[in-house]
Tab-separated table of C-alpha atoms in Angstrom:
chain	number	residue	atom	x	y	z
A	8	MET	CA	6.435	-23.630	-23.437
A	9	VAL	CA	3.456	-21.250	-23.066
A	10	LEU	CA	4.073	-17.786	-21.565
A	11	CYS	CA	1.492	-16.334	-19.221
A	12	GLN	CA	1.832	-12.611	-18.615
A	13	GLY	CA	1.551	-11.510	-14.984
A	14	GLY	CA	-0.303	-8.393	-13.894
A	15	GLU	CA	1.121	-5.297	-12.310
A	16	ALA	CA	0.171	-3.661	-9.038
A	17	THR	CA	-1.057	-0.104	-9.438
A	18	ALA	CA	-0.273	2.587	-6.871
A	19	VAL	CA	-0.544	6.360	-6.624
A	20	PRO	CA	0.364	8.605	-3.690
A	21	ALA	CA	-2.220	9.718	-1.136
A	22	ALA	CA	-3.389	13.336	-0.873
A	23	ALA	CA	-2.675	13.927	2.651
A	24	ALA	CA	0.788	14.939	3.938
A	25	GLU	CA	1.157	11.616	5.710
A	26	GLU	CA	1.569	9.971	2.399
A	27	PRO	CA	2.054	6.258	2.546
A	28	GLU	CA	4.783	4.543	0.615
A	29	VAL	CA	2.984	2.110	-1.654
A	30	PRO	CA	4.895	-1.027	-2.593
A	31	LEU	CA	4.802	-1.987	-6.206
A	32	SER	CA	4.650	-5.667	-5.353
A	33	ARG	CA	3.212	-8.895	-6.656
A	34	GLU	CA	1.937	-11.820	-4.751
A	35	ASP	CA	3.843	-14.224	-6.942
A	36	GLY	CA	7.181	-12.548	-6.405
A	37	ALA	CA	7.860	-11.984	-10.106
A	38	GLY	CA	8.815	-8.573	-11.364
A	39	PRO	CA	6.169	-6.406	-13.007
A	40	GLY	CA	5.660	-7.038	-16.640
A	41	GLN	CA	7.913	-10.121	-16.698
A	42	PRO	CA	6.503	-13.322	-18.223
A	43	CYS	CA	6.403	-16.455	-16.132
A	44	PRO	CA	6.839	-19.781	-17.899
A	45	CYS	CA	3.936	-22.204	-17.773
A	46	PRO	CA	4.275	-25.686	-19.292
A	47	ALA	CA	1.731	-26.338	-21.987
A	48	PRO	CA	-0.768	-29.121	-21.426
A	49	GLY	CA	0.547	-32.491	-22.470
A	50	MET	CA	4.210	-31.473	-22.520
A	51	GLU	CA	6.376	-34.109	-20.906
A	52	ALA	CA	9.797	-33.559	-19.423
A	53	ALA	CA	12.493	-35.305	-21.434
A	54	GLY	CA	14.070	-38.354	-19.765
A	55	ALA	CA	12.159	-38.106	-16.484
A	56	GLU	CA	8.713	-37.656	-15.028
A	57	GLU	CA	8.835	-34.122	-13.738
A	58	ARG	CA	6.190	-32.252	-11.905
A	59	ARG	CA	4.972	-29.527	-14.177
A	60	VAL	CA	4.619	-26.243	-12.315
A	61	CYS	CA	3.523	-22.730	-13.082
A	62	GLY	CA	5.509	-19.722	-11.845
A	63	CYS	CA	2.433	-17.516	-11.753
A	64	CYS	CA	0.750	-19.793	-9.211
A	65	SER	CA	3.575	-20.155	-6.704
A	66	GLY	CA	4.588	-23.585	-8.039
A	67	LEU	CA	1.180	-25.254	-8.267
A	68	SER	CA	0.926	-28.230	-10.605
A	69	TRP	CA	-0.636	-27.659	-14.010
A	70	PRO	CA	-4.205	-28.878	-13.298
A	71	ARG	CA	-4.366	-26.334	-10.453
A	72	CYS	CA	-2.697	-23.533	-12.421
A	73	CYS	CA	-4.658	-20.308	-12.792
A	74	LYS	CA	-3.957	-20.363	-16.526
A	75	ALA	CA	-5.044	-23.973	-17.079
A	76	PRO	CA	-8.083	-24.399	-19.335
A	77	GLY	CA	-11.311	-24.461	-17.392
A	78	THR	CA	-9.722	-23.363	-14.125
A	79	LYS	CA	-11.624	-20.644	-12.292
A	80	LYS	CA	-9.546	-17.996	-10.620
A	81	LYS	CA	-10.492	-17.321	-7.034
A	82	ALA	CA	-12.278	-13.968	-6.911
A	83	ALA	CA	-11.143	-11.332	-4.466
A	84	CYS	CA	-13.597	-10.006	-1.933
A	85	PRO	CA	-15.461	-7.186	-3.726
A	86	GLY	CA	-15.043	-3.808	-2.084
A	87	LEU	CA	-12.266	-4.958	0.263
A	88	GLY	CA	-9.846	-2.335	-1.054
A	89	LEU	CA	-12.388	0.442	-0.546
A	90	PHE	CA	-13.096	-0.838	2.969
A	91	TYR	CA	-9.368	-0.678	3.737
A	92	THR	CA	-9.334	2.896	2.416
A	93	LEU	CA	-12.292	3.845	4.588
A	94	LEU	CA	-10.625	2.305	7.629
A	95	SER	CA	-7.391	4.138	6.825
A	96	ALA	CA	-9.205	7.483	6.583
A	97	PHE	CA	-10.901	6.827	9.937
A	98	LEU	CA	-7.610	5.989	11.662
A	99	PHE	CA	-5.929	9.114	10.275
A	100	SER	CA	-8.861	11.244	11.440
A	101	VAL	CA	-8.833	9.777	14.957
A	102	ALA	CA	-5.061	10.376	15.150
A	103	SER	CA	-5.691	14.024	14.234
A	104	LEU	CA	-8.369	14.245	16.922
A	105	PHE	CA	-5.945	12.908	19.552
A	106	LEU	CA	-3.436	15.512	18.404
A	107	LYS	CA	-5.991	18.210	19.167
A	108	LYS	CA	-6.499	16.701	22.620
A	109	ILE	CA	-2.811	16.883	23.582
A	110	GLU	CA	-2.264	19.979	25.710
A	111	ASP	CA	1.417	20.481	26.588
A	112	VAL	CA	3.332	18.848	23.731
A	113	HIS	CA	4.710	20.844	20.798
A	114	SER	CA	3.813	19.658	17.298
A	115	VAL	CA	7.513	19.109	16.528
A	116	GLU	CA	7.825	16.716	19.464
A	117	VAL	CA	4.735	14.809	18.311
A	118	SER	CA	6.381	14.507	14.887
A	119	ALA	CA	9.561	13.156	16.521
A	120	PHE	CA	7.592	10.397	18.258
A	121	ARG	CA	5.865	9.593	14.958
A	122	CYS	CA	9.268	9.242	13.255
A	123	ILE	CA	10.414	6.829	15.974
A	124	PHE	CA	7.407	4.602	15.260
A	125	GLN	CA	8.180	4.770	11.541
A	126	MET	CA	11.783	3.705	12.108
A	127	ALA	CA	10.740	0.801	14.338
A	128	PHE	CA	8.380	-0.407	11.609
A	129	VAL	CA	10.765	-0.011	8.661
A	130	LEU	CA	14.029	-1.314	10.182
A	131	PRO	CA	13.052	-5.033	10.080
A	132	GLY	CA	11.976	-4.592	6.451
A	133	LEU	CA	15.325	-3.062	5.484
A	134	ILE	CA	17.144	-5.975	7.086
A	135	TYR	CA	14.870	-8.579	5.498
A	136	TYR	CA	15.084	-7.165	1.957
A	137	LYS	CA	18.796	-6.292	2.333
A	138	THR	CA	18.332	-2.859	0.794
A	139	GLY	CA	21.036	-1.145	2.848
A	140	PHE	CA	20.551	2.141	4.666
A	141	LEU	CA	21.843	4.680	2.120
A	142	GLY	CA	20.459	3.540	-1.217
A	143	PRO	CA	21.998	3.831	-4.712
A	144	LYS	CA	24.586	6.602	-5.038
A	145	GLY	CA	22.769	8.362	-7.849
A	146	LYS	CA	19.496	8.439	-5.886
A	147	ARG	CA	20.683	9.571	-2.454
A	148	ILE	CA	20.180	13.266	-3.128
A	149	PHE	CA	16.573	12.583	-4.166
A	150	LEU	CA	16.043	10.422	-1.097
A	151	PHE	CA	17.414	13.182	1.121
A	152	PHE	CA	15.022	15.778	-0.269
A	153	ARG	CA	12.196	13.248	-0.113
A	154	GLY	CA	12.906	12.753	3.594
A	155	PHE	CA	13.322	16.465	4.283
A	156	LEU	CA	10.188	17.572	2.454
A	157	GLY	CA	8.089	14.666	3.724
A	158	SER	CA	9.017	15.244	7.362
A	159	SER	CA	8.532	19.016	6.955
A	160	ALA	CA	5.040	18.374	5.608
A	161	MET	CA	4.275	16.254	8.674
A	162	VAL	CA	5.517	18.880	11.161
A	163	LEU	CA	3.622	21.693	9.418
A	164	LEU	CA	0.446	19.628	9.274
A	165	TYR	CA	0.614	18.788	12.973
A	166	TYR	CA	1.108	22.465	13.778
A	167	ALA	CA	-1.923	23.360	11.659
A	168	PHE	CA	-4.015	20.766	13.481
A	169	GLN	CA	-3.077	22.304	16.821
A	170	VAL	CA	-3.884	25.956	16.032
A	171	MET	CA	-6.887	25.784	13.668
A	172	PRO	CA	-10.114	23.754	13.411
A	173	LEU	CA	-9.576	20.085	12.593
A	174	ALA	CA	-11.846	20.098	9.545
A	175	ASP	CA	-10.244	23.258	8.101
A	176	ALA	CA	-6.724	21.814	8.232
A	177	THR	CA	-7.879	18.474	6.833
A	178	VAL	CA	-9.660	20.096	3.905
A	179	ILE	CA	-6.623	22.187	2.929
A	180	THR	CA	-4.361	19.129	2.863
A	181	PHE	CA	-6.702	17.430	0.392
A	182	SER	CA	-5.717	19.946	-2.275
A	183	SER	CA	-2.392	18.079	-2.547
A	184	PRO	CA	-3.265	16.110	-5.750
A	185	VAL	CA	-3.990	19.375	-7.560
A	186	PHE	CA	-0.639	20.878	-6.575
A	187	THR	CA	1.068	17.599	-7.496
A	188	SER	CA	-0.261	17.873	-11.064
A	189	LEU	CA	0.956	21.468	-11.299
A	190	LEU	CA	4.434	20.717	-9.929
A	191	ALA	CA	4.761	17.594	-12.094
A	192	TRP	CA	4.048	19.793	-15.106
A	193	ILE	CA	6.758	22.252	-14.028
A	194	PHE	CA	9.505	19.817	-13.010
A	195	LEU	CA	8.715	16.580	-14.869
A	196	LYS	CA	7.162	18.091	-18.002
A	197	GLU	CA	4.002	16.043	-17.541
A	198	LYS	CA	0.873	17.062	-19.406
A	199	TYR	CA	-1.165	19.844	-17.804
A	200	SER	CA	-4.547	20.385	-19.427
A	201	VAL	CA	-7.332	22.918	-19.109
A	202	TRP	CA	-9.105	20.500	-16.749
A	203	ASP	CA	-6.068	20.506	-14.453
A	204	LEU	CA	-6.119	24.308	-14.424
A	205	LEU	CA	-9.831	24.282	-13.573
A	206	PHE	CA	-9.270	21.853	-10.693
A	207	THR	CA	-6.435	24.033	-9.414
A	208	LEU	CA	-8.686	27.098	-9.389
A	209	PHE	CA	-11.343	25.112	-7.498
A	210	ALA	CA	-8.783	24.084	-4.875
A	211	VAL	CA	-7.470	27.637	-4.460
A	212	THR	CA	-11.054	28.905	-4.087
A	213	GLY	CA	-11.707	26.341	-1.351
A	214	VAL	CA	-8.550	27.356	0.539
A	215	VAL	CA	-9.522	31.040	0.312
A	216	LEU	CA	-12.994	30.285	1.702
A	217	ILE	CA	-11.413	28.511	4.667
A	218	ALA	CA	-8.678	31.097	5.316
A	219	ARG	CA	-11.047	34.041	4.804
A	220	PRO	CA	-8.405	36.780	4.486
A	221	PRO	CA	-9.522	40.149	5.943
A	222	PHE	CA	-8.985	42.064	2.699
A	223	LEU	CA	-11.761	39.927	1.148
A	224	PHE	CA	-14.012	39.088	4.113
A	225	GLY	CA	-13.469	42.031	6.454
A	226	SER	CA	-12.052	42.064	9.975
A	227	ASN	CA	-14.974	40.265	11.693
A	228	VAL	CA	-14.178	36.619	11.007
A	229	THR	CA	-16.280	34.041	12.868
A	230	GLY	CA	-16.037	30.291	13.354
A	231	ILE	CA	-12.306	30.086	14.107
A	232	GLU	CA	-10.381	28.742	17.103
A	233	GLY	CA	-8.547	31.358	19.161
A	234	SER	CA	-7.281	34.481	17.440
A	235	TYR	CA	-7.352	35.118	13.724
A	236	THR	CA	-3.546	35.419	13.801
A	237	ASP	CA	-3.262	31.780	14.894
A	238	HIS	CA	-5.858	30.797	12.303
A	239	LEU	CA	-3.827	32.516	9.587
A	240	LYS	CA	-0.602	30.881	10.796
A	241	GLY	CA	-2.307	27.484	10.747
A	242	THR	CA	-3.610	28.111	7.226
A	243	ILE	CA	-0.150	29.052	5.975
A	244	ALA	CA	1.315	25.961	7.671
A	245	ALA	CA	-1.360	23.716	6.106
A	246	ILE	CA	-0.716	25.160	2.630
A	247	ALA	CA	3.054	24.780	3.073
A	248	SER	CA	2.476	21.199	4.218
A	249	THR	CA	0.372	20.505	1.130
A	250	VAL	CA	3.002	21.932	-1.226
A	251	SER	CA	5.769	19.976	0.551
A	252	ALA	CA	3.746	16.778	0.239
A	253	ALA	CA	3.179	17.469	-3.466
A	254	LEU	CA	6.921	18.033	-3.998
A	255	THR	CA	7.567	14.761	-2.185
A	256	LEU	CA	5.312	12.905	-4.615
A	257	VAL	CA	7.049	14.542	-7.577
A	258	ILE	CA	10.407	13.314	-6.231
A	259	LEU	CA	8.993	9.817	-5.783
A	260	ARG	CA	7.830	9.854	-9.394
A	261	LYS	CA	11.310	10.951	-10.449
A	262	VAL	CA	12.946	8.128	-8.487
A	263	GLY	CA	10.415	5.583	-9.745
A	264	LYS	CA	10.927	1.887	-8.977
A	265	SER	CA	14.723	2.106	-8.703
A	266	VAL	CA	14.542	2.524	-4.896
A	267	HIS	CA	12.724	0.164	-2.529
A	268	TYR	CA	9.776	1.808	-0.802
A	269	PHE	CA	11.077	0.745	2.634
A	270	LEU	CA	14.250	2.752	1.979
A	271	SER	CA	12.172	5.803	1.076
A	272	ILE	CA	10.253	5.558	4.357
A	273	TRP	CA	13.550	5.092	6.204
A	274	TYR	CA	14.901	8.410	4.883
A	275	TYR	CA	11.604	10.047	5.792
A	276	ALA	CA	11.804	8.815	9.392
A	277	VAL	CA	15.529	9.333	10.011
A	278	ILE	CA	15.788	12.825	8.529
A	279	GLY	CA	12.515	13.788	10.196
A	280	LEU	CA	13.727	12.590	13.603
A	281	ILE	CA	17.080	14.389	13.288
A	282	GLY	CA	15.394	17.616	12.183
A	283	CYS	CA	12.787	17.434	14.959
A	284	VAL	CA	15.400	16.822	17.682
A	285	ILE	CA	17.532	19.757	16.493
A	286	ALA	CA	14.488	22.044	16.300
A	287	LEU	CA	13.304	21.017	19.773
A	288	PHE	CA	16.680	21.794	21.371
A	289	VAL	CA	16.878	25.138	19.552
A	290	MET	CA	13.371	26.081	20.718
A	291	ASN	CA	13.987	24.523	24.153
A	292	GLU	CA	10.734	22.574	23.819
A	293	TRP	CA	12.017	19.030	24.401
A	294	ARG	CA	10.238	17.517	27.385
A	295	LEU	CA	8.115	14.517	28.245
A	296	PRO	CA	4.421	15.225	28.753
A	297	TYR	CA	3.523	16.001	32.354
A	298	CYS	CA	0.217	14.184	32.121
A	299	GLY	CA	-0.086	10.448	31.719
A	300	LYS	CA	-2.992	10.996	29.333
A	301	ASP	CA	-0.780	12.936	26.919
A	302	ARG	CA	1.776	10.119	26.926
A	303	VAL	CA	-0.919	7.615	26.036
A	304	LEU	CA	-2.185	9.893	23.269
A	305	LEU	CA	1.331	10.191	21.830
A	306	ILE	CA	1.598	6.417	21.601
A	307	LEU	CA	-1.871	6.147	20.079
A	308	ILE	CA	-1.056	8.802	17.467
A	309	GLY	CA	1.969	6.793	16.380
A	310	LEU	CA	0.038	3.517	16.257
A	311	LEU	CA	-2.982	4.970	14.466
A	312	GLY	CA	-0.833	6.764	11.907
A	313	LEU	CA	1.084	3.575	11.216
A	314	GLY	CA	-2.147	1.576	10.974
A	315	GLY	CA	-3.613	4.117	8.568
A	316	GLN	CA	-0.577	3.805	6.302
A	317	ILE	CA	-0.691	0.010	6.366
A	318	PHE	CA	-4.387	-0.170	5.412
A	319	LEU	CA	-3.964	2.453	2.687
A	320	THR	CA	-1.020	0.503	1.274
A	321	LYS	CA	-3.061	-2.730	1.276
A	322	ALA	CA	-5.957	-0.899	-0.392
A	323	LEU	CA	-3.715	0.284	-3.235
A	324	GLN	CA	-2.373	-3.240	-3.692
A	325	ILE	CA	-5.793	-4.770	-4.405
A	326	GLU	CA	-7.842	-1.831	-5.739
A	327	LYS	CA	-7.380	0.651	-8.567
A	328	ALA	CA	-5.897	4.002	-7.629
A	329	GLY	CA	-8.854	6.113	-8.788
A	330	PRO	CA	-11.527	4.660	-6.489
A	331	VAL	CA	-9.072	4.690	-3.573
A	332	ALA	CA	-8.281	8.375	-4.103
A	333	ILE	CA	-11.993	9.216	-4.222
A	334	MET	CA	-12.795	7.146	-1.132
A	335	ARG	CA	-10.002	8.933	0.747
A	336	THR	CA	-12.135	12.081	0.724
A	337	MET	CA	-14.066	10.394	3.537
A	338	ASP	CA	-11.239	11.720	5.703
A	339	VAL	CA	-12.870	15.152	5.353
A	340	VAL	CA	-16.260	13.747	6.400
A	341	PHE	CA	-14.744	12.044	9.447
A	342	ALA	CA	-12.955	15.279	10.369
A	343	PHE	CA	-16.236	17.229	10.363
A	344	ILE	CA	-18.011	14.546	12.421
A	345	LEU	CA	-15.234	14.232	15.016
A	346	GLN	CA	-14.912	17.997	15.299
A	347	ILE	CA	-18.626	18.360	16.048
A	348	LEU	CA	-18.903	15.386	18.423
A	349	PHE	CA	-15.705	15.675	20.458
A	350	LEU	CA	-14.489	19.257	20.039
A	351	ASN	CA	-17.911	20.985	20.177
A	352	HIS	CA	-16.989	23.165	17.228
A	353	LEU	CA	-19.585	23.666	14.505
A	354	PRO	CA	-18.094	24.435	11.070
A	355	THR	CA	-19.229	27.603	9.326
A	356	TRP	CA	-20.843	27.674	5.917
A	357	TRP	CA	-17.605	29.154	4.573
A	358	THR	CA	-15.754	26.026	5.701
A	359	VAL	CA	-18.417	23.757	4.187
A	360	GLY	CA	-18.224	25.643	0.895
A	361	GLY	CA	-14.433	25.454	0.901
A	362	ALA	CA	-14.588	21.740	1.667
A	363	LEU	CA	-16.933	21.121	-1.269
A	364	CYS	CA	-14.597	23.027	-3.615
A	365	VAL	CA	-11.495	21.122	-2.480
A	366	VAL	CA	-13.188	17.702	-2.471
A	367	ALA	CA	-14.623	18.331	-5.943
A	368	SER	CA	-11.186	19.395	-7.143
A	369	SER	CA	-9.293	16.414	-5.714
A	370	SER	CA	-12.007	13.954	-6.803
A	371	GLY	CA	-12.027	15.390	-10.319
A	372	THR	CA	-8.258	15.069	-10.519
A	373	ALA	CA	-8.401	11.458	-9.305
A	374	ILE	CA	-11.182	10.495	-11.741
A	375	ARG	CA	-9.351	12.085	-14.657
A	376	LYS	CA	-6.070	10.291	-13.841
A	377	TRP	CA	-7.983	7.039	-13.403
A	378	ARG	CA	-9.636	7.334	-16.813
A	379	GLN	CA	-6.303	8.151	-18.410
A	380	SER	CA	-4.712	5.047	-16.879
A	381	LEU	CA	-7.607	2.846	-18.075
A	382	LYS	CA	-7.348	4.287	-21.568
A	383	LYS	CA	-3.592	3.701	-21.623
A	384	ALA	CA	-4.054	0.128	-20.416
A	385	LYS	CA	-6.546	-0.601	-23.217
A	386	GLN	CA	-4.131	0.852	-25.787
A	387	ASN	CA	-1.347	-1.375	-24.465
A	388	GLU	CA	-3.576	-4.435	-24.793
A	389	ILE	CA	-4.213	-3.573	-28.416
């Protein structure tokens, strides 16, 4: 017998707070890193004429096997993963724009509707894969905090979108990879280099340029929506959302592959929905939108958010994590364009400068992690 080693799917979390759960899956159904037996050419089955098959090619006979001599493997469409990433960023940006257009719905209620869509999407997957609804006993506490922090990040982000410029909130959330590296160093003892520190300082500088605190920029702050108090509240909410999202990714790294990704999304949706409903009754904000337009926008936000997650997941299944993370910065570009075209709000030079700092920081972090993974893969081959 000849052993052909299957490849592994690579996945890293997205920067934004609406982080998708990326399945570590294979098209052939074999587990990562496990060899699949392929009959060697010319080997005959003893006592009978058996059809020789290859596990890495879904049971194709040997002449059609991907590992057979002289067989050309079908090439994937070049750039398809990056196109999926671009489409995902566009859908997320349009969902954020619709959130800005909703007039009489609290951000917590929007989050509740989003959780309902998540549950409707994940429930059939839980039943199909027979994962259960609680997960392994030793992992439930991690799943609970993953759900709590992930849903909190979503609520805070939606609030930030409602009270501050769309581009400003989007830019702040893209500092998440930098905070993830810092928190992984603190809690998981992962390596934190001088480059990581430099990227962190870049991200903090970008956030300061967007927030423009009065003790640094004076009391006359221009280019904001509404009062500066609301702008400051939105900035704090966006930063808290970013930190919560980073903590969520640290928890997911801690859990690893021991929990199915559908189960992780399930906790995110269920705990988020319960928390949103309780908060809405406490604040006495639970009500259906008065306007039919707002109801349509709520549905579209749920659909677009779900579509964005699906395309980002597919992108990470067929493309390396580094290029996907870099392409995701197009979300910032889309946010600026949509803000100018549909909200009639021109960004200030402070916002542009902050955006450049944050995008450079997150892109630098992604490129560095990508190079490290390539280097590690080459060492493993040796």
